[in-house]
CSV table of C-alpha atoms and ligand atoms in Angstrom, one decimal:
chain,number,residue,atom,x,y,z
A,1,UNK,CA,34.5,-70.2,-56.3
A,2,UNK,CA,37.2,-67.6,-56.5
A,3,UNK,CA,36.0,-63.6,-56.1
A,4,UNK,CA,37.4,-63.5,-59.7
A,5,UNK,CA,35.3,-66.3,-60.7
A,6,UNK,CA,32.2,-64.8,-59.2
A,7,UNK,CA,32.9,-61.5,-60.8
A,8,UNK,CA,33.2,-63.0,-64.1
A,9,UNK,CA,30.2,-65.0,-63.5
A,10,UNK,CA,27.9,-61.8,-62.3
A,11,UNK,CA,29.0,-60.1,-65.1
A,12,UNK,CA,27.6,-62.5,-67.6
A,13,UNK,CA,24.6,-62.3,-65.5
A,14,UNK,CA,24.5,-59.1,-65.5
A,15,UNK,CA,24.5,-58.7,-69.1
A,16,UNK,CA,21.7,-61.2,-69.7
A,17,UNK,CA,19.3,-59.2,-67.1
A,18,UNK,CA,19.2,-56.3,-65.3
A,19,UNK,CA,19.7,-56.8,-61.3
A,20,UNK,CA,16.8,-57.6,-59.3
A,21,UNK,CA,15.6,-54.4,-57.1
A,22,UNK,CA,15.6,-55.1,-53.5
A,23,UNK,CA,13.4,-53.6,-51.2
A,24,UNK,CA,13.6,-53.9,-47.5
A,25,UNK,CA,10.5,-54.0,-45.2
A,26,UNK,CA,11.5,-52.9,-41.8
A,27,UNK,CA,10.2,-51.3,-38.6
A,28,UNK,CA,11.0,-49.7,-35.6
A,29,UNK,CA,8.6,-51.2,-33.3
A,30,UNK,CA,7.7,-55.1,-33.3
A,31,UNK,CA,4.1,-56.8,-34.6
A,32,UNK,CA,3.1,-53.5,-36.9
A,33,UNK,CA,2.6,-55.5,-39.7
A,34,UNK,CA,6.2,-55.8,-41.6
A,35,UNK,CA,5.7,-59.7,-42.5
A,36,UNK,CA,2.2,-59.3,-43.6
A,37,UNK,CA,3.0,-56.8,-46.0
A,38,UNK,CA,6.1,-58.0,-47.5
A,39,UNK,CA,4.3,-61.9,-47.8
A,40,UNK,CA,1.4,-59.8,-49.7
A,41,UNK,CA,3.5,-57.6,-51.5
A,42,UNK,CA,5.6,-60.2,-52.8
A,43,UNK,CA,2.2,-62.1,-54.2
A,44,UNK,CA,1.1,-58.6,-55.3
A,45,UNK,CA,4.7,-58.2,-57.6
A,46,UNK,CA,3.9,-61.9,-58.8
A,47,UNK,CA,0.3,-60.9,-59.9
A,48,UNK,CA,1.6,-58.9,-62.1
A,49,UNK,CA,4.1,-60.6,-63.6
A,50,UNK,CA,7.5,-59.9,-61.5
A,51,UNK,CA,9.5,-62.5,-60.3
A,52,UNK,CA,10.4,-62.0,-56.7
A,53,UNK,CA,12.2,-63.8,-54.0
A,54,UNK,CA,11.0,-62.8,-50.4
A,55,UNK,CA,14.0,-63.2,-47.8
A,56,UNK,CA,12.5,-63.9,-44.4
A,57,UNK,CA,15.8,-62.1,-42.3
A,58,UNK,CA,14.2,-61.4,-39.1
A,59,UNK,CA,16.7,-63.5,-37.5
A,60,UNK,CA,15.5,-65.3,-34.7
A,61,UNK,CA,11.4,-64.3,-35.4
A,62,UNK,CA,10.9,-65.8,-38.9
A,63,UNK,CA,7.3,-66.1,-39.2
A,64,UNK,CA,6.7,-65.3,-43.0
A,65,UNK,CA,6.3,-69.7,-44.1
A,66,UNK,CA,3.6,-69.5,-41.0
A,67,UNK,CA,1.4,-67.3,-42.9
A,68,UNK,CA,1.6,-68.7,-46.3
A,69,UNK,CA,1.4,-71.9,-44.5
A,70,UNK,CA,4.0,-73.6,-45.6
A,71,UNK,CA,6.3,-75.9,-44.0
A,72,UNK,CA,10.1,-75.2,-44.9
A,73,UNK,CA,13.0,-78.1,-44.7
A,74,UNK,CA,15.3,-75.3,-44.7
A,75,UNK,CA,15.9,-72.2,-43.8
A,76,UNK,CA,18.6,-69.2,-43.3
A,77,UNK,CA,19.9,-71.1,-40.0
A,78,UNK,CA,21.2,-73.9,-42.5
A,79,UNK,CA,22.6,-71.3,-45.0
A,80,UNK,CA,24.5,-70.1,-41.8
A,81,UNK,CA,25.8,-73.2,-41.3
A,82,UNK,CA,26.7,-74.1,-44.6
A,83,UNK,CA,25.4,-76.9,-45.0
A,84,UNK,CA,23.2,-75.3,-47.5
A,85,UNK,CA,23.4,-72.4,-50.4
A,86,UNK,CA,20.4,-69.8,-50.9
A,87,UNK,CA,19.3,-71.8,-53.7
A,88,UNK,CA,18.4,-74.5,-51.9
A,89,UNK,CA,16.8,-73.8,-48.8
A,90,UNK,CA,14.1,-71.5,-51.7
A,91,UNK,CA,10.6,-73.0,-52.2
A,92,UNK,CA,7.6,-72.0,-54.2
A,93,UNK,CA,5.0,-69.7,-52.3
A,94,UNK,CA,1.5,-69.5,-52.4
A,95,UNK,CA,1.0,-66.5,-55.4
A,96,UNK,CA,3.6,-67.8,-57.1
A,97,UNK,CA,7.1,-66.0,-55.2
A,98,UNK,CA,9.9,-67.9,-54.4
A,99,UNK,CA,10.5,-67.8,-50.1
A,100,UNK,CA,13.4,-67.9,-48.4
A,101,UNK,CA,12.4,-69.2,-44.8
A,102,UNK,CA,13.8,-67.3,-42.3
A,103,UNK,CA,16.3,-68.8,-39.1
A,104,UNK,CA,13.3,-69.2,-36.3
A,105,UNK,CA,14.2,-70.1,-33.0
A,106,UNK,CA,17.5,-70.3,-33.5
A,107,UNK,CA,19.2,-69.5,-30.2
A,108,UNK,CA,21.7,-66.6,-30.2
A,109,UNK,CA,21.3,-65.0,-33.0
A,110,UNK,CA,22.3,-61.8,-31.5
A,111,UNK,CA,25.4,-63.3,-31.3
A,112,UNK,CA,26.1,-64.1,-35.5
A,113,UNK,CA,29.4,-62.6,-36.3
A,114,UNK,CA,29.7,-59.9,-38.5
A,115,UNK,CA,31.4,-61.9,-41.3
A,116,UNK,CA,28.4,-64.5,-40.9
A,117,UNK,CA,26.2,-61.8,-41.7
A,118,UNK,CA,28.0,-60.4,-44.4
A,119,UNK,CA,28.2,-64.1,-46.0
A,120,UNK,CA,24.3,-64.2,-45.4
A,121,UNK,CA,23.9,-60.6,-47.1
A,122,UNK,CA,26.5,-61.6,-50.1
A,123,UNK,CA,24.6,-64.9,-50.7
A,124,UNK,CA,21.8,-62.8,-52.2
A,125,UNK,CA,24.4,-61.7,-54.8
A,126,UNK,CA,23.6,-65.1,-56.1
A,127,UNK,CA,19.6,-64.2,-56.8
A,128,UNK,CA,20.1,-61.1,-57.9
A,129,UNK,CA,20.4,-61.4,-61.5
A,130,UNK,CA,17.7,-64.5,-61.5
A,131,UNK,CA,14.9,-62.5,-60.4
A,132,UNK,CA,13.0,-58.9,-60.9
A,133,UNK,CA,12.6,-57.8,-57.2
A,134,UNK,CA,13.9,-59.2,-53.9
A,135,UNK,CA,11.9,-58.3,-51.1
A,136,UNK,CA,13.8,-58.6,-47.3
A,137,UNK,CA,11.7,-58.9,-44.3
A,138,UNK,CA,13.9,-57.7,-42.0
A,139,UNK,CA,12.8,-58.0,-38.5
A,140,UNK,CA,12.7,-54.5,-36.1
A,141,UNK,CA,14.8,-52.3,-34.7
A,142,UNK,CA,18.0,-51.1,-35.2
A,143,UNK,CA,20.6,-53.9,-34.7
A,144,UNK,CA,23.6,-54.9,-36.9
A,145,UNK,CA,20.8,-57.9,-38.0
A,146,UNK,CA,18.6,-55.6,-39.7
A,147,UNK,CA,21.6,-52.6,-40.7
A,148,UNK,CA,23.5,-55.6,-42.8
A,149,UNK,CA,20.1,-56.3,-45.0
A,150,UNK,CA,18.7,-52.7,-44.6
A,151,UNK,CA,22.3,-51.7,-46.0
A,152,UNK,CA,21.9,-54.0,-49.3
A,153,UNK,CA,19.1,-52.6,-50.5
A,154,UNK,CA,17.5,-49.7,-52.9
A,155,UNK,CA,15.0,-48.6,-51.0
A,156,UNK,CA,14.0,-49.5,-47.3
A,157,UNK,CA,10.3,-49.5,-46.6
A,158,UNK,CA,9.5,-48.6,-43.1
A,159,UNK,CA,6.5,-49.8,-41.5
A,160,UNK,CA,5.1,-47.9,-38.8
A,161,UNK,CA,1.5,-48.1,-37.2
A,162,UNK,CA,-0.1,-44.8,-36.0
A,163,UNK,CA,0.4,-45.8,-32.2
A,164,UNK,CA,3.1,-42.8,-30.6
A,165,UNK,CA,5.4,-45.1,-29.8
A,166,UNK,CA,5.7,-46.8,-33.1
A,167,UNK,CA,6.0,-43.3,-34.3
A,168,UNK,CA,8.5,-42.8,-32.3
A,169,UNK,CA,10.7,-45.5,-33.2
A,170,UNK,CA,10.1,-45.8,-37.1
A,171,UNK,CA,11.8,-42.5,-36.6
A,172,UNK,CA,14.9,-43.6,-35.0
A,173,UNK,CA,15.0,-46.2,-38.3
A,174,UNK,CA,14.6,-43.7,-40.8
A,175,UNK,CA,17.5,-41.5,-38.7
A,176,UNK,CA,19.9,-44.7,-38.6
A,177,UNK,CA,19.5,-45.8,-41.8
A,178,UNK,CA,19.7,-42.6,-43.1
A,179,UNK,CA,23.1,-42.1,-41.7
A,180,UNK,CA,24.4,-45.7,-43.0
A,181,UNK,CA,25.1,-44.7,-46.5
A,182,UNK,CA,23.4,-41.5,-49.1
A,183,UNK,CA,22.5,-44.0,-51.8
A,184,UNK,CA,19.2,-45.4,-50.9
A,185,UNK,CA,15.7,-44.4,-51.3
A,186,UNK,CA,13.6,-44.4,-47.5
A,187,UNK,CA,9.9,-44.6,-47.9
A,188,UNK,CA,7.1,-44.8,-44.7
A,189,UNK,CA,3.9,-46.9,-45.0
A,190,UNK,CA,1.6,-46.6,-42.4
A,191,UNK,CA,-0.4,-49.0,-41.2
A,192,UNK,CA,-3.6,-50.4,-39.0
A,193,UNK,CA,-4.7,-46.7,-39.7
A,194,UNK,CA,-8.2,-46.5,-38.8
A,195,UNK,CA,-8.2,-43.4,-41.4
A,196,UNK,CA,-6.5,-41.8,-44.7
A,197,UNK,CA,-6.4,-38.3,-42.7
A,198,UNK,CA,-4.8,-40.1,-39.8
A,199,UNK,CA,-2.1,-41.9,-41.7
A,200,UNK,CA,-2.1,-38.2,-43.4
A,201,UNK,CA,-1.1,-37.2,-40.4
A,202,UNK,CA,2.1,-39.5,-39.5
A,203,UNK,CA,3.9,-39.4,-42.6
A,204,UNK,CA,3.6,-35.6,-42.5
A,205,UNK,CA,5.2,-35.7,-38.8
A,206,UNK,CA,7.8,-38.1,-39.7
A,207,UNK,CA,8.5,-36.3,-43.1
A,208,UNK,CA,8.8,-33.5,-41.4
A,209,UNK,CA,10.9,-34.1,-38.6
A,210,UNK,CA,13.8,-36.2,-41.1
A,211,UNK,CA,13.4,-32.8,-43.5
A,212,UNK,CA,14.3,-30.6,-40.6
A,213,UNK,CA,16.9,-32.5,-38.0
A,214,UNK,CA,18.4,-35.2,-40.9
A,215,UNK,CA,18.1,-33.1,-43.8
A,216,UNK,CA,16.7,-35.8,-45.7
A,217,UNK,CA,13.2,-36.9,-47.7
A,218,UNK,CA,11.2,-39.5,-46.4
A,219,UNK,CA,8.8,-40.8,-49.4
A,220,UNK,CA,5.2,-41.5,-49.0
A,221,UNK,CA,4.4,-44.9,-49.3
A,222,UNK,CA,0.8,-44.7,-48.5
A,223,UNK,CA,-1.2,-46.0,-45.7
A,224,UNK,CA,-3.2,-49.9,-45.2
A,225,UNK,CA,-6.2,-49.5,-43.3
A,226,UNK,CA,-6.8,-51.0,-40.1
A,227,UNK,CA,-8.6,-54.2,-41.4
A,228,UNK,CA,-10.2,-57.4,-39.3
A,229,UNK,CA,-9.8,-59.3,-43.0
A,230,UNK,CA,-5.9,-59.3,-42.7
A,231,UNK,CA,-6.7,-60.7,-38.6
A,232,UNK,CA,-8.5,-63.8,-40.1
A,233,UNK,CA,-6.2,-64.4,-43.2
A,234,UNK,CA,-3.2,-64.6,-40.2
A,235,UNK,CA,-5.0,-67.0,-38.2
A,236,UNK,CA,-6.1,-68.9,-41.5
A,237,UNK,CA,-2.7,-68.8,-42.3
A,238,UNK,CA,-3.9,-68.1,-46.0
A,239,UNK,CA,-2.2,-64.2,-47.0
A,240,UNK,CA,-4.5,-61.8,-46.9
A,241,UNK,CA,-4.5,-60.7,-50.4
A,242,UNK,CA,-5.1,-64.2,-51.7
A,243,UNK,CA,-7.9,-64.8,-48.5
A,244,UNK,CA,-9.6,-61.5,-49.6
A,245,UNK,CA,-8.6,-59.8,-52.7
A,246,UNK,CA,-11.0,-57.4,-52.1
A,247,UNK,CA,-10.7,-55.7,-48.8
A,248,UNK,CA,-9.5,-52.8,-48.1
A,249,UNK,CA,-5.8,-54.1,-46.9
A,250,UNK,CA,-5.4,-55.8,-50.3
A,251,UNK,CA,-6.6,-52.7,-52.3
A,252,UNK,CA,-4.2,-50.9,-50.5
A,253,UNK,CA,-1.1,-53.4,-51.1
A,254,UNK,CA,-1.9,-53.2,-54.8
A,255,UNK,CA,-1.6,-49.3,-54.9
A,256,UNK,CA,1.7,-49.9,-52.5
A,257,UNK,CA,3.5,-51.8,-55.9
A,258,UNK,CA,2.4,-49.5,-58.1
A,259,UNK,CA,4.2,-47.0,-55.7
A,260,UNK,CA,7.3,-48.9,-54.8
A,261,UNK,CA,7.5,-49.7,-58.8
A,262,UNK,CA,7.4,-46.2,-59.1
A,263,UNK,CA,10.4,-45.7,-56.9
A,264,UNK,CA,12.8,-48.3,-57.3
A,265,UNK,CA,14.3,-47.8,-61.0
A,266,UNK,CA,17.6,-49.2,-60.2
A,267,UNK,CA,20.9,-47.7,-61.4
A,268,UNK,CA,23.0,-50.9,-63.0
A,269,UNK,CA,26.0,-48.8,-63.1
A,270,UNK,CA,25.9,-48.2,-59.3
A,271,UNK,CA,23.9,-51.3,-58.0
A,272,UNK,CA,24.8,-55.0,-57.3
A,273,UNK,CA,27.0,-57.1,-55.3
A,274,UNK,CA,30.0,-55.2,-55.4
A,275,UNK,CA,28.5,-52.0,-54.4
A,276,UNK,CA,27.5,-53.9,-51.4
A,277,UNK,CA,30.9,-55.0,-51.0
A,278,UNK,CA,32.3,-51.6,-50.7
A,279,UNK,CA,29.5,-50.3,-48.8
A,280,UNK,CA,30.7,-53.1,-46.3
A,281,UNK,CA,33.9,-52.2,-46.8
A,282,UNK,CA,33.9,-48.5,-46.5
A,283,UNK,CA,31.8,-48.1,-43.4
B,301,ADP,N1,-3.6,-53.8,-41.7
B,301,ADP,C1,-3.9,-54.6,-40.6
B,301,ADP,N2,-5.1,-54.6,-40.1
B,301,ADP,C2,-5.4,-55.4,-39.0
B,301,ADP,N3,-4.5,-56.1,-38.3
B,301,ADP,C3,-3.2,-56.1,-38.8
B,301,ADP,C4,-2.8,-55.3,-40.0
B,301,ADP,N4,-1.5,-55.5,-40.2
B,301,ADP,C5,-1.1,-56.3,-39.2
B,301,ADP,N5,-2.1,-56.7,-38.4
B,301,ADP,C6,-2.0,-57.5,-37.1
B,301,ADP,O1,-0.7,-57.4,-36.6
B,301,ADP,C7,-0.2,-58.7,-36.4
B,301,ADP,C8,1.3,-58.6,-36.5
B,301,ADP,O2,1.7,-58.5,-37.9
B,301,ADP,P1,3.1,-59.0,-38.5
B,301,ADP,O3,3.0,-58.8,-39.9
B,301,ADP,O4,3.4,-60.3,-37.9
B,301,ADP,O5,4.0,-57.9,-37.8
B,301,ADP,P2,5.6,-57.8,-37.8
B,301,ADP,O6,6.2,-58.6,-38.9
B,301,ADP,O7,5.9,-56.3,-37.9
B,301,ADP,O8,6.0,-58.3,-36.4
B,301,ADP,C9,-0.9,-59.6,-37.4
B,301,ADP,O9,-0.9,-60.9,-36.9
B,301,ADP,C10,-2.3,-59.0,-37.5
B,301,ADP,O10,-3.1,-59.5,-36.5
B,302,MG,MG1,7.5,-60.3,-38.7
């Protein structure tokens, strides 16, 4: 299909739905949580009605099909390879979201060119108008892996845990991404907190710190309590909020939609796959 052909095509789309809002989940730090909240997030969305594809892009760490338990014939590494498109290598969830299995133990990843990446990020151009909300598990730091999908969304949701040096490099994500294009909403979630005053406490430091040195306001996203439910949901490898519905984890992923729902009206004139384009284009 020809650019034109695509346009043309989005276009209709567009005009049949509004674009899907897509929401990033990403980290600083390693193992604070990001999967476990975008897996239950995305069930959360679906609970109440959305339709949402959850793109596993932590390239290279994909974990998200091990907690729903489900085993994948594809995933992103055959999307790279084109042997496959998006559509294809998407399965039904537990909850009722649509997964997109993410590359695992696919050597060199470090090493995907930049116009592999950008192919990978476009691809979702192809969802976009077929769902509500695309959630991206991104994978942590700050790497040209998890700029290119932190980049194509609305709003990146970064994950932090209340340990210093989590703290410490959630910041460096917010200051990144904050640099890599004006047009997108950064919110902070805390979790594992072992109290509401001590997640209190981080988001105020955080928000603090990007208000003063980057000029910029970091939303509050809330907080998910330190809970030994979502530890036996992982090693049940049933998701937390379908394991448990009641804990406090779950509570707290329920008020995080109603939150992020809050936050991510989308702007159609400004939004979509050519914006991404030029965002690419223009850096
Ligand atoms: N709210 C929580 N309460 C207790 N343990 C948690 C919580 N969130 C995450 N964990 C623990 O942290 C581990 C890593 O979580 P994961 O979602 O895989 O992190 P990431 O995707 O950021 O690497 C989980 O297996 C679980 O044991
Ligand atoms: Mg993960």
């Amino acid at each position: 299909m020809t650019l034109i052909d695509q346009a043309t095509q989005l276009r209709t789309l567009a005009m049949q739905r509004p674009r899907a809002s897509v929401i990033a989940v990403t980290s600083g730090k390693g193992g604070v949580g990001k999967s476990n909240i975008a897996v239950n997030l995305a069930i959360q969305f679906a609970a109440v009605g959305k339709d949402v594809v959850l793109l596993d892009a932590d390239l290279g760490l994909a974990n998200a099909d091990v907690l729903c338990n489900i085993d994948l014939p594809y995933n992103l590494s055959h999307v790279i390879a084109r042997k496959k498109e998006l559509r294809d290598v998407m399965v039904k969830a537990p909850g009722g979201f649509r997964l997109i299995g993410g590359a695992s133990g696919l050597a060199r990843m470090a090493d995907l060119s930049d116009f592999d990446r950008q192919r990978l990020v476009d691809s979702l151009a192809e969802v976009e108008y077929q769902t509500d909300v695309i959630l991206i598990d991104t994978g942590a730091g700050i790497s040209p892996n998890v700029l290119s999908f932190t980049r194509a969304a609305d709003h990146v949701l970064v994950v932090t845990t209340p340990e210093p040096t989590a703290i410490t490099d959630a910041y460096a994500v917010v200051k990144v991404v904050s640099r890599d294009g004006a047009d997108r909403r950064i919110s902070l979630l805390v979790n594992q907190t072992r109290s509401v005053g001590e997640a209190r406490v981080v988001y105020e430091r955080i928000a603090k710190v990007a208000r003063q040195f980057l000029g910029i306001s970091v939303f509050d996203a809330g907080f998910v309590m330190s809970d030994e439910a979502v530890c036996a949901a992982v090693r049940r490898r049933s998701p937390f909020v379908m394991a448990s519905p009641r804990c406090a984890a779950s509570l707290a992923i329920a008020q995080l939609a109603v939150r992020l729902q809050d936050g991510v009206a989308v702007n159609l004139d400004s939004g979509g796959f050519f914006h991404r384009i030029s965002r690419w284009l223009g850096r």
